[in-house]
Short mmCIF file of C-alpha atoms in Angstrom, two decimals:
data_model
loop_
_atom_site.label_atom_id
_atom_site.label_comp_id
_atom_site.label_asym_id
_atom_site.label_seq_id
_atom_site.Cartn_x
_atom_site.Cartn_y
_atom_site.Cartn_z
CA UNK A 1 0.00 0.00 0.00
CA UNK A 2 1.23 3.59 -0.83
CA UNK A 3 0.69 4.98 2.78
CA UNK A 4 2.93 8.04 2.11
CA UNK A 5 1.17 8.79 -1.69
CA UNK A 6 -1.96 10.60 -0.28
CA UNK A 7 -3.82 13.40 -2.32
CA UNK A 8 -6.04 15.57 -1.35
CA UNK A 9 -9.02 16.94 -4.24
CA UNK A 10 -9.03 20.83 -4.33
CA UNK A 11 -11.62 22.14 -2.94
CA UNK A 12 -12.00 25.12 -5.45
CA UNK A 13 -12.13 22.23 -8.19
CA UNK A 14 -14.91 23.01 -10.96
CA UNK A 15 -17.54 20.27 -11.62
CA UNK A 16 -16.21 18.08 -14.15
CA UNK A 17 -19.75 17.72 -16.12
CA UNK A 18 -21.34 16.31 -19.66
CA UNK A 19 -21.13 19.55 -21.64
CA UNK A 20 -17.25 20.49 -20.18
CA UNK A 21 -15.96 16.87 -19.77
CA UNK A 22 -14.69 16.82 -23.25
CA UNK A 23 -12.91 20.40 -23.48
CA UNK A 24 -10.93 20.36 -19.95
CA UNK A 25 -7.77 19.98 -19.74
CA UNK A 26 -6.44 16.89 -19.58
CA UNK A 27 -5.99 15.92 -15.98
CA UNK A 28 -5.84 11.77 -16.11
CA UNK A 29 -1.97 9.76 -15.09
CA UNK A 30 -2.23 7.83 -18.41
CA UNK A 31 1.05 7.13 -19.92
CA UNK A 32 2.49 9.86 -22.29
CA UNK A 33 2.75 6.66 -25.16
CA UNK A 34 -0.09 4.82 -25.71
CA UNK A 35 -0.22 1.39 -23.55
CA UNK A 36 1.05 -1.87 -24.71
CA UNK A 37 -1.23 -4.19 -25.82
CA UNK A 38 1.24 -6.62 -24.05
CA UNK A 39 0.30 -5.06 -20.91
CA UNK A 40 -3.67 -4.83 -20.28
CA UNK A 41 -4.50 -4.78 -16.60
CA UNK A 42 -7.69 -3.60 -14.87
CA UNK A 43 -7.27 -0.98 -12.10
CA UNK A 44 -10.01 -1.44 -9.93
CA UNK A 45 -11.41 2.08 -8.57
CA UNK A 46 -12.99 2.70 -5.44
CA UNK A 47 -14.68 5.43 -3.36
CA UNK A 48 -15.90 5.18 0.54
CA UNK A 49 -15.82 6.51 3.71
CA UNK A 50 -13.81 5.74 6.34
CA UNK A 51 -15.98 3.30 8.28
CA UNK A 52 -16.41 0.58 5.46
CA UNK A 53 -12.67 0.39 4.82
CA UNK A 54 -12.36 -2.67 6.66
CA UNK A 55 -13.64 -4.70 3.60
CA UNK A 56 -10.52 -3.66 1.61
CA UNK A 57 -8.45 -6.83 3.17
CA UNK A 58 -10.47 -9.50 1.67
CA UNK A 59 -10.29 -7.63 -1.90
CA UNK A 60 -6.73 -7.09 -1.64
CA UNK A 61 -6.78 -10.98 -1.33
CA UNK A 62 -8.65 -11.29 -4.55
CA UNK A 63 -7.52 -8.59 -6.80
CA UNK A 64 -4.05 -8.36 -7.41
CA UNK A 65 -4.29 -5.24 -10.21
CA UNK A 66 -3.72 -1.92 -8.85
CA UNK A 67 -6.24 -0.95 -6.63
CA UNK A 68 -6.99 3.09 -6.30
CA UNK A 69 -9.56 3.82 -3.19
CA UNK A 70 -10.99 7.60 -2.59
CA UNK A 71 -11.70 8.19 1.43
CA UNK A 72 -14.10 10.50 2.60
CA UNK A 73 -11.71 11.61 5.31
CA UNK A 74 -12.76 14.21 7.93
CA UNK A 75 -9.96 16.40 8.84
CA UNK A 76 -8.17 14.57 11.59
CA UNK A 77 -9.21 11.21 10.19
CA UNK A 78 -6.27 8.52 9.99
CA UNK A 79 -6.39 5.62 7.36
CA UNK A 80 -5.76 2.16 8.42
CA UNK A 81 -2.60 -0.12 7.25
CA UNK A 82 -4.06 -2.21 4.90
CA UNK A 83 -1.41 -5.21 4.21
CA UNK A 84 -2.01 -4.87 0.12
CA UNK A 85 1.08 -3.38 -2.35
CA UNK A 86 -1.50 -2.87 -4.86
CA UNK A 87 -3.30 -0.56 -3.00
CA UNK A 88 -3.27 3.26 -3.34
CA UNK A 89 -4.99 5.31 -0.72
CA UNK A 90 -6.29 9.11 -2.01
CA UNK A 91 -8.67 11.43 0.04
CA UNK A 92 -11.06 14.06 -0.17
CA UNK A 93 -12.33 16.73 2.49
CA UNK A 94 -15.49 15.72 4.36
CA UNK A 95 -17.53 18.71 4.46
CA UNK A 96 -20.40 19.34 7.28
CA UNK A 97 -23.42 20.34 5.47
CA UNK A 98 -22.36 18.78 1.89
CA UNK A 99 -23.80 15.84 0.26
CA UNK A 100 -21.15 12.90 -0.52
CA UNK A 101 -19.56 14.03 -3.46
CA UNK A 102 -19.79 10.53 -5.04
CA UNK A 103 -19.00 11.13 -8.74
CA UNK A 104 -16.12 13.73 -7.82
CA UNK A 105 -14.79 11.11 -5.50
CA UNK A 106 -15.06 8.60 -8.50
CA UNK A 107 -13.38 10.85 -10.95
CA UNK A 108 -10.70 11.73 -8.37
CA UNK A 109 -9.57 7.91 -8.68
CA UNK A 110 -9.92 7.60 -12.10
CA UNK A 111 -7.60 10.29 -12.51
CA UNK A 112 -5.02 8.17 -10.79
CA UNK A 113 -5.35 5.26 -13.43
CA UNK A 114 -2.09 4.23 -15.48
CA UNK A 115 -3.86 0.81 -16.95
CA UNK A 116 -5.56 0.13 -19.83
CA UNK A 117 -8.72 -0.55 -18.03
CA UNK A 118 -11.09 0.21 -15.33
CA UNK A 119 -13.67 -1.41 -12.78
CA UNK A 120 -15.48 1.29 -10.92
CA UNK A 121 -17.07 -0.47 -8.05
CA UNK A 122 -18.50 0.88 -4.61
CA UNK A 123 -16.21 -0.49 -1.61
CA UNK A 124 -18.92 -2.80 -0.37
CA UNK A 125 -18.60 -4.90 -3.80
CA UNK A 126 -16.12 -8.01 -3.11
CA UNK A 127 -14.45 -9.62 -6.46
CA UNK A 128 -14.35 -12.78 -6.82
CA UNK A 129 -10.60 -14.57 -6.65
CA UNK A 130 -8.60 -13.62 -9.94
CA UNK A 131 -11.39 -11.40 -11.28
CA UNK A 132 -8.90 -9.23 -12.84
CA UNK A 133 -7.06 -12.13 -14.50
CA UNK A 134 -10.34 -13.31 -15.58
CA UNK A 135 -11.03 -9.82 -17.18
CA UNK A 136 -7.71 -9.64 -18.72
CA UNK A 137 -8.04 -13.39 -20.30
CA UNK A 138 -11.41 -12.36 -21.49
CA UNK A 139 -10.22 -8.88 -22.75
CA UNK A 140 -7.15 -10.93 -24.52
CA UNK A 141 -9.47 -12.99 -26.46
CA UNK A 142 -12.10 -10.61 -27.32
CA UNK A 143 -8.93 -8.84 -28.82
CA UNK A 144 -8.30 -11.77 -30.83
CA UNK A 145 -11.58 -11.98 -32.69
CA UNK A 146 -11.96 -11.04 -35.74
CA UNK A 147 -12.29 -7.04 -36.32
CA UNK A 148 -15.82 -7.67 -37.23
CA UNK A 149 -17.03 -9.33 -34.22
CA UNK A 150 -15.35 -6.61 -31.86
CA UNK A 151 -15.40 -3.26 -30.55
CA UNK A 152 -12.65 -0.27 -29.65
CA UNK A 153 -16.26 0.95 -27.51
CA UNK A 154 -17.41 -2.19 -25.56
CA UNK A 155 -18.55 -2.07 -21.79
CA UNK A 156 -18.18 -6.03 -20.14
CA UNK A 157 -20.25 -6.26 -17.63
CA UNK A 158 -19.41 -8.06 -14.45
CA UNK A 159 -22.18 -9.85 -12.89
CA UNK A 160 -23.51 -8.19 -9.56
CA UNK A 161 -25.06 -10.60 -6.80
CA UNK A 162 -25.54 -10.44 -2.90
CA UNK A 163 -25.10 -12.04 0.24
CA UNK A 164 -28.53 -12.06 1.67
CA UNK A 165 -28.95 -12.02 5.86
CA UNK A 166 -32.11 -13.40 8.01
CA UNK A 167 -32.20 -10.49 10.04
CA UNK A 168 -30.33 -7.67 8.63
CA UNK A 169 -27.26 -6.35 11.09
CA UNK A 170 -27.53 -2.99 12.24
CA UNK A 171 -23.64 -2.03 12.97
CA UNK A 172 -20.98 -2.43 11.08
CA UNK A 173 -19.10 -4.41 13.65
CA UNK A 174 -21.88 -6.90 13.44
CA UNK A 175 -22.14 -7.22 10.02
CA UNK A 176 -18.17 -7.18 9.60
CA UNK A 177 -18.54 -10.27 11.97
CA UNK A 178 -20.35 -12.68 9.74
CA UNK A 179 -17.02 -12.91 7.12
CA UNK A 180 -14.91 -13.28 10.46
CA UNK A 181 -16.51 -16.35 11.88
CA UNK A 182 -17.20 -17.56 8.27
CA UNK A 183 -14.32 -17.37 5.46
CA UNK A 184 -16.62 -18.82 2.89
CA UNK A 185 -19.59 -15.62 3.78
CA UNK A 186 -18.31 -14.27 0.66
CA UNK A 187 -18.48 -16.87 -2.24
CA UNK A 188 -14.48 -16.90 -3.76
CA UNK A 189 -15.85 -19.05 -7.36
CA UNK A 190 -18.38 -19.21 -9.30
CA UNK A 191 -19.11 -23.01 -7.86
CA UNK A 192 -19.18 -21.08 -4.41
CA UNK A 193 -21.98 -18.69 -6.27
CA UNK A 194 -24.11 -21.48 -7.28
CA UNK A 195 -24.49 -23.13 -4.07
CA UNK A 196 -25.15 -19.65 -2.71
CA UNK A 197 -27.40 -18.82 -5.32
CA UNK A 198 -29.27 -22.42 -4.70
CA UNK A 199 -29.22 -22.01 -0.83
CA UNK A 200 -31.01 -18.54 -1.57
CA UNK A 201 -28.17 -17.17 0.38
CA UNK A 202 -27.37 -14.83 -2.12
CA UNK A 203 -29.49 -13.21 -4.85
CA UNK A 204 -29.02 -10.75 -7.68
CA UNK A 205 -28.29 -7.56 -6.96
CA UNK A 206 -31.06 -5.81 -5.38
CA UNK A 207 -33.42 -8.17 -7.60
CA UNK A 208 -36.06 -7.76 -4.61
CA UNK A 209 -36.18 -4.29 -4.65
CA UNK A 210 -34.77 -3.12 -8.32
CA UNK A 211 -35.17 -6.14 -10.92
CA UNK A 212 -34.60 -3.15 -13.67
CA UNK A 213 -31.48 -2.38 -12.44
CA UNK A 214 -29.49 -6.01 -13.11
CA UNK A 215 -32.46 -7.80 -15.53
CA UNK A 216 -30.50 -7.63 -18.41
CA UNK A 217 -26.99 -9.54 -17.53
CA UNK A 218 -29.32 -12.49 -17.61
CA UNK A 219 -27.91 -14.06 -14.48
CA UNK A 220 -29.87 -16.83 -14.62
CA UNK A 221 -28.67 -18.18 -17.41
CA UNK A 222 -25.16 -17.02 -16.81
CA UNK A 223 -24.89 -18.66 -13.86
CA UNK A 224 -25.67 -22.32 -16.06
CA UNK A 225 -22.87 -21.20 -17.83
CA UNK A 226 -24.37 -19.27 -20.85
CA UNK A 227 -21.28 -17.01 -21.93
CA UNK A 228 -20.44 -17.50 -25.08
CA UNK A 229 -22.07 -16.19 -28.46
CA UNK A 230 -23.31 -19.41 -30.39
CA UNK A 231 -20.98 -21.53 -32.40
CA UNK A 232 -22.22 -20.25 -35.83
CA UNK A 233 -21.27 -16.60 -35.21
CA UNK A 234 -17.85 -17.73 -34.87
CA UNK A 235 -15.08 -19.35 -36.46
CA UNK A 236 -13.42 -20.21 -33.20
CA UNK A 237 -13.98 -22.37 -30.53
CA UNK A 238 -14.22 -22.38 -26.64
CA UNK A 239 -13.55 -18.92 -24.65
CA UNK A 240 -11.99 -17.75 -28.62
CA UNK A 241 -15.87 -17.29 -29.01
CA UNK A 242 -17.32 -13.66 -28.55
CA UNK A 243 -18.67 -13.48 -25.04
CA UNK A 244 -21.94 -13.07 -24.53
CA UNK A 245 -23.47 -9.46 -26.18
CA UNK A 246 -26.19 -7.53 -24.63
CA UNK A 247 -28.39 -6.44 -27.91
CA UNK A 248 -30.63 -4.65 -25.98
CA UNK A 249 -31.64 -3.68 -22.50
CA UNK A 250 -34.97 -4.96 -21.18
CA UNK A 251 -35.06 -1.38 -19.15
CA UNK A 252 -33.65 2.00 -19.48
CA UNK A 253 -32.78 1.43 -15.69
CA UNK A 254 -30.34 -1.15 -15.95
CA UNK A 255 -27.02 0.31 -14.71
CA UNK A 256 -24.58 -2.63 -14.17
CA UNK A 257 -21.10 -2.81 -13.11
CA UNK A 258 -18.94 -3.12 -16.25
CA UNK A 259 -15.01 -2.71 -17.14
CA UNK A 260 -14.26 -0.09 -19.63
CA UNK A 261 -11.39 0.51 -21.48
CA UNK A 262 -9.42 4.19 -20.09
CA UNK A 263 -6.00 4.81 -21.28
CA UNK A 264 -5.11 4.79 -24.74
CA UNK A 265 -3.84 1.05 -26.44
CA UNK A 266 -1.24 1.29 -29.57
CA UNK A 267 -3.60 -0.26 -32.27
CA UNK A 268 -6.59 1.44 -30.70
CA UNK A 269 -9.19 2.61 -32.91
CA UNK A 270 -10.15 4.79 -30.18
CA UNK A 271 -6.84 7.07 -29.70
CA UNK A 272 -6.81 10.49 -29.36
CA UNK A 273 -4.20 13.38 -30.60
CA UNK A 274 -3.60 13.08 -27.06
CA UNK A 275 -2.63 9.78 -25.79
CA UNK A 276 -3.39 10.85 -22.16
CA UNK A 277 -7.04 11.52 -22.86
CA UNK A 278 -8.72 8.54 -21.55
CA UNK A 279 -11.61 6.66 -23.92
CA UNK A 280 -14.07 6.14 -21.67
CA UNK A 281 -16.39 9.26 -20.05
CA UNK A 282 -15.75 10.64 -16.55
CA UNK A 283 -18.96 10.58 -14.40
CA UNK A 284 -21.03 13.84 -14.16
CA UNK A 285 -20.10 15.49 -11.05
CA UNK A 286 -23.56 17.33 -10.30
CA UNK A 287 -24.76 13.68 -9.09
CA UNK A 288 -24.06 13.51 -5.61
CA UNK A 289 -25.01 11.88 -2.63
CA UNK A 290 -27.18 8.24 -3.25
CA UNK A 291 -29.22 7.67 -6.17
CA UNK A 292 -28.85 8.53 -10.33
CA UNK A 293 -25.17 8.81 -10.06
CA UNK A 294 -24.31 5.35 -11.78
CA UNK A 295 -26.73 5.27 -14.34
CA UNK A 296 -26.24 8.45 -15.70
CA UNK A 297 -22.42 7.00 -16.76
CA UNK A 298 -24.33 4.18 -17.79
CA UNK A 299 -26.77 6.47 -20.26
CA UNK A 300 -23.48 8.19 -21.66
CA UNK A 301 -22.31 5.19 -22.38
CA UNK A 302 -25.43 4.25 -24.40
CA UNK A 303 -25.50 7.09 -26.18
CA UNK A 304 -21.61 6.45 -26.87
CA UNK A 305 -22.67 4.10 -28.73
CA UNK A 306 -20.95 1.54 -26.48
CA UNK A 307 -21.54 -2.46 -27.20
CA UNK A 308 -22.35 -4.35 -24.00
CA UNK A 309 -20.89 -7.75 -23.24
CA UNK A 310 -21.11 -10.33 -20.22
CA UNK A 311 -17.86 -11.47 -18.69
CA UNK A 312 -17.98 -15.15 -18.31
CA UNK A 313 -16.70 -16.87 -14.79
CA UNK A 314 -16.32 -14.35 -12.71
CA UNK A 315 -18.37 -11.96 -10.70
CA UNK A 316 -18.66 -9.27 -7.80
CA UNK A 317 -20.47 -9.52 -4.67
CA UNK A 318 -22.03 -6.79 -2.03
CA UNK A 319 -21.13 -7.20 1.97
CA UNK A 320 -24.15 -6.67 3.78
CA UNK A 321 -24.07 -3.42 5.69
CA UNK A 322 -26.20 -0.52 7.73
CA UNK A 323 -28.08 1.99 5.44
CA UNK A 324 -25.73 5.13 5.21
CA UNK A 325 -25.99 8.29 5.84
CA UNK A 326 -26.94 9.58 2.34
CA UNK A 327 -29.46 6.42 1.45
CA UNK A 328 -31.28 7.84 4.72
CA UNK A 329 -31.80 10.85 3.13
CA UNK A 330 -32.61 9.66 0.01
CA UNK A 331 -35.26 7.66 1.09
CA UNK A 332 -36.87 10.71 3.68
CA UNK A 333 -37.91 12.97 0.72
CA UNK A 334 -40.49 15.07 3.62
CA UNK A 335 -37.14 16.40 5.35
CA UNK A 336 -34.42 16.24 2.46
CA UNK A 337 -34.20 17.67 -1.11
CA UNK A 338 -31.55 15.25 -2.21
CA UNK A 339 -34.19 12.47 -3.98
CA UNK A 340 -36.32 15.38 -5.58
CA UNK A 341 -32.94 17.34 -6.68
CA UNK A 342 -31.15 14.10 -8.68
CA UNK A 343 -34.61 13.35 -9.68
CA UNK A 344 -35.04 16.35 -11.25
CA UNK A 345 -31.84 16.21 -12.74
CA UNK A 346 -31.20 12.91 -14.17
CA UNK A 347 -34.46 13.69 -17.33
CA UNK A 348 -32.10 16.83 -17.92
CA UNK A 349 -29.32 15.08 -18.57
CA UNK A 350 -30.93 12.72 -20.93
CA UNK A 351 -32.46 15.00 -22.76
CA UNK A 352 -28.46 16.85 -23.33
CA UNK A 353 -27.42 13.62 -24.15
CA UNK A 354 -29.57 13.35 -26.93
CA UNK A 355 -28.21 16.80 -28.11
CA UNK A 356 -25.08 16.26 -27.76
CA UNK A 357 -25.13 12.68 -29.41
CA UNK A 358 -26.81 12.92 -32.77
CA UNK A 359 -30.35 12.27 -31.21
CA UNK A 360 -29.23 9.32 -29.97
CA UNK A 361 -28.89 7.87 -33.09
CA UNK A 362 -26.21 4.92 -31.84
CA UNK A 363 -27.90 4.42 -28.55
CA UNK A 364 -28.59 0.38 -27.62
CA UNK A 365 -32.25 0.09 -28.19
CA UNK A 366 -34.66 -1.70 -24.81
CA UNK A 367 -36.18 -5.10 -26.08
CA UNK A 368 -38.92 -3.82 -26.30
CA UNK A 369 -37.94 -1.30 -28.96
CA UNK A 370 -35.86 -3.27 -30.39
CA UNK A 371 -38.74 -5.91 -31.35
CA UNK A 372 -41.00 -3.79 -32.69
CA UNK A 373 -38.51 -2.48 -34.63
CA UNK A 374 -37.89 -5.90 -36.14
CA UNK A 375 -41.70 -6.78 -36.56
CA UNK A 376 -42.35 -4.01 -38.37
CA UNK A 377 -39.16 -4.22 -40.78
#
């Protein structure tokens, strides 16, 4: 762990948003030369406050990429010495009176990326062991394909389950408890998932309370094993297959968790004059506190004109934990403004996407869209 490299965001910093993101200067740590294709790695970013940084240990043991993590550290707040070389500690101010600056915290991190690729995940997500070998395999072979059956703009999507709890703990000590007394609380493999999955120990992703939001990974069927394209789309054989494509979302609320490629590869149909300007889009930093804030990076990278693909094997998983703070808020709209502000704001920044993007013209259609499209062709 870098305990000495600690940065602090400026406070003066202007809101990196949709219509400025592309004309600031460029701020990111990517390499001066483009990356080698040789050397694709996946660094996984990370935002939180101080009191869920215990999780970091059992990730450390399961990702062994570079690891950047953003703390929401009050002023005489002192990070803990996390036993993980991979890991990079940065900070920003907590403020009394401000929401959590979520997306600035995010954007903060990804600023500190030198890899070819990113996995923006919130702290409570646990990989699975080797995810990020697993990602680099699969991003190795997807390379491989023929130029027809890939994309410099594709978005893999990691499937996102959780560990479900009888009775729900309500401190952070006692929910940290059930991975000390079991090692296994936390499925490591996808066989681990499965008998989870079947003991209805873990479920999708907030599939009880937001079946938009992961519907369209399919993770029913991946979970069979369902990751490849079929053999007649391909040549090859085995993982030299595509992986699975997404060819259209069954809701306009799905927002999964998905690697994305960020600094420049030589070969790259995506490079820029500037081989320090990162591919993928920053997250819009008017999204703050809890709710809208993922979703509108997915939306920009619909209207991107992004393809979406499953990664096969591998997976991420959430720790149970006490509502925070913000969620509280969120979900008390009587004494808060934060669930009526994003609300309000999240429609606006559709509609500039669809300015700013040729109407939308390359988005990825919903199913539903997408069939009558094809019924009435």
């Amino acid at each position: 762990m870098e305990s000495q490299n600690i940065t602090t965001a400026l406070e003066s910093k202007d809101l990196r948003t949709l219509q400025n993101m592309d004309t600031l200067e460029v701020t990111s740590s990517c390499p001066s030369e483009a990356v080698s294709s040789d050397a694709i790695s996946t660094t996984l970013v990370l935002q939180a406050s101080l009191d869920r940084l215990w999780i970091l240990e059992e990730t450390c043991r399961r990702w062994s990429d570079p690891i950047v993590v953003v703390v929401y550290l009050e002023e005489n707040g002192v990070l803990p010495d996390v036993p993980c070389p991979q890991l990079r500690f940065l900070s920003h101010p907590s403020t009394t009176g401000t929401h959590y600056p979520i997306n600035v915290m995010r954007n903060i991190g990804l600023d500190a990326v030198t890899t070819s690729h990113i996995l923006v995940l919130d702290i409570d997500f646990i990989p699975s062991t080797d995810l990020n070998i697993i990602i680099q395999d699969t991003i190795r072979s997807q390379m491989s394909l023929p130029e027809s059956q890939r994309s410099a703009k594709e978005a893999i999507v990691v499937p996102a389950f959780e560990r479900t709890l009888t009775k729900p703990c309500k401190t952070m000590d006692e929910c940290k408890s059930h991975m000390e007394k079991d090692p296994q609380f936390i499925p490591r493999s996808i066989e681990g998932l499965r008998g989870c999955v079947s003991a209805k120990d873990c479920i999708v992703f907030q599939s009880d309370v937001n079946w938009d939001g992961h519907a369209s990974t399919n993770s029913k069927a991946w979970l069979k094993g369902d990751w490849y394209e079929e053999a007649d789309k391909s040549k090859g054989e085995g993982d030299n297959r595509p992986i699975k494509e997404i060819k259209c979302f069954d809701s306009i609320r799905y927002e999964p968790y998905v690697v994305l490629p960020w600094c420049p590869m030589k070969g790259s149909n995506e490079q820029s004059s500037d081989p320090r300007r990162p591919i993928a889009p920053y997250f819009d930093e008017r999204f703050h506190g809890y709710g809208k804030n993922k979703i509108q990076h997915v939306s920009h990278l619909r209207f991107l004109g992004y393809s979406w693909r499953i990664l096969p094997r591998g997976f991420v998983l959430h720790h149970p934990h006490p509502p925070s703070t913000t969620k509280r808020e969120w979900e008390n709209d009587k004494e808060f403004r934060l669930h009526k502000e994003m609300d309000a704001l999240y429609p606006k920044f559709l509609y500039d996407l669809v300015e700013k993007y040729n109407k939308g013209h390359d988005v990825i259609a919903t199913c539903h869209t997408a069939h009558y499209k094809k019924e009435t062709s």
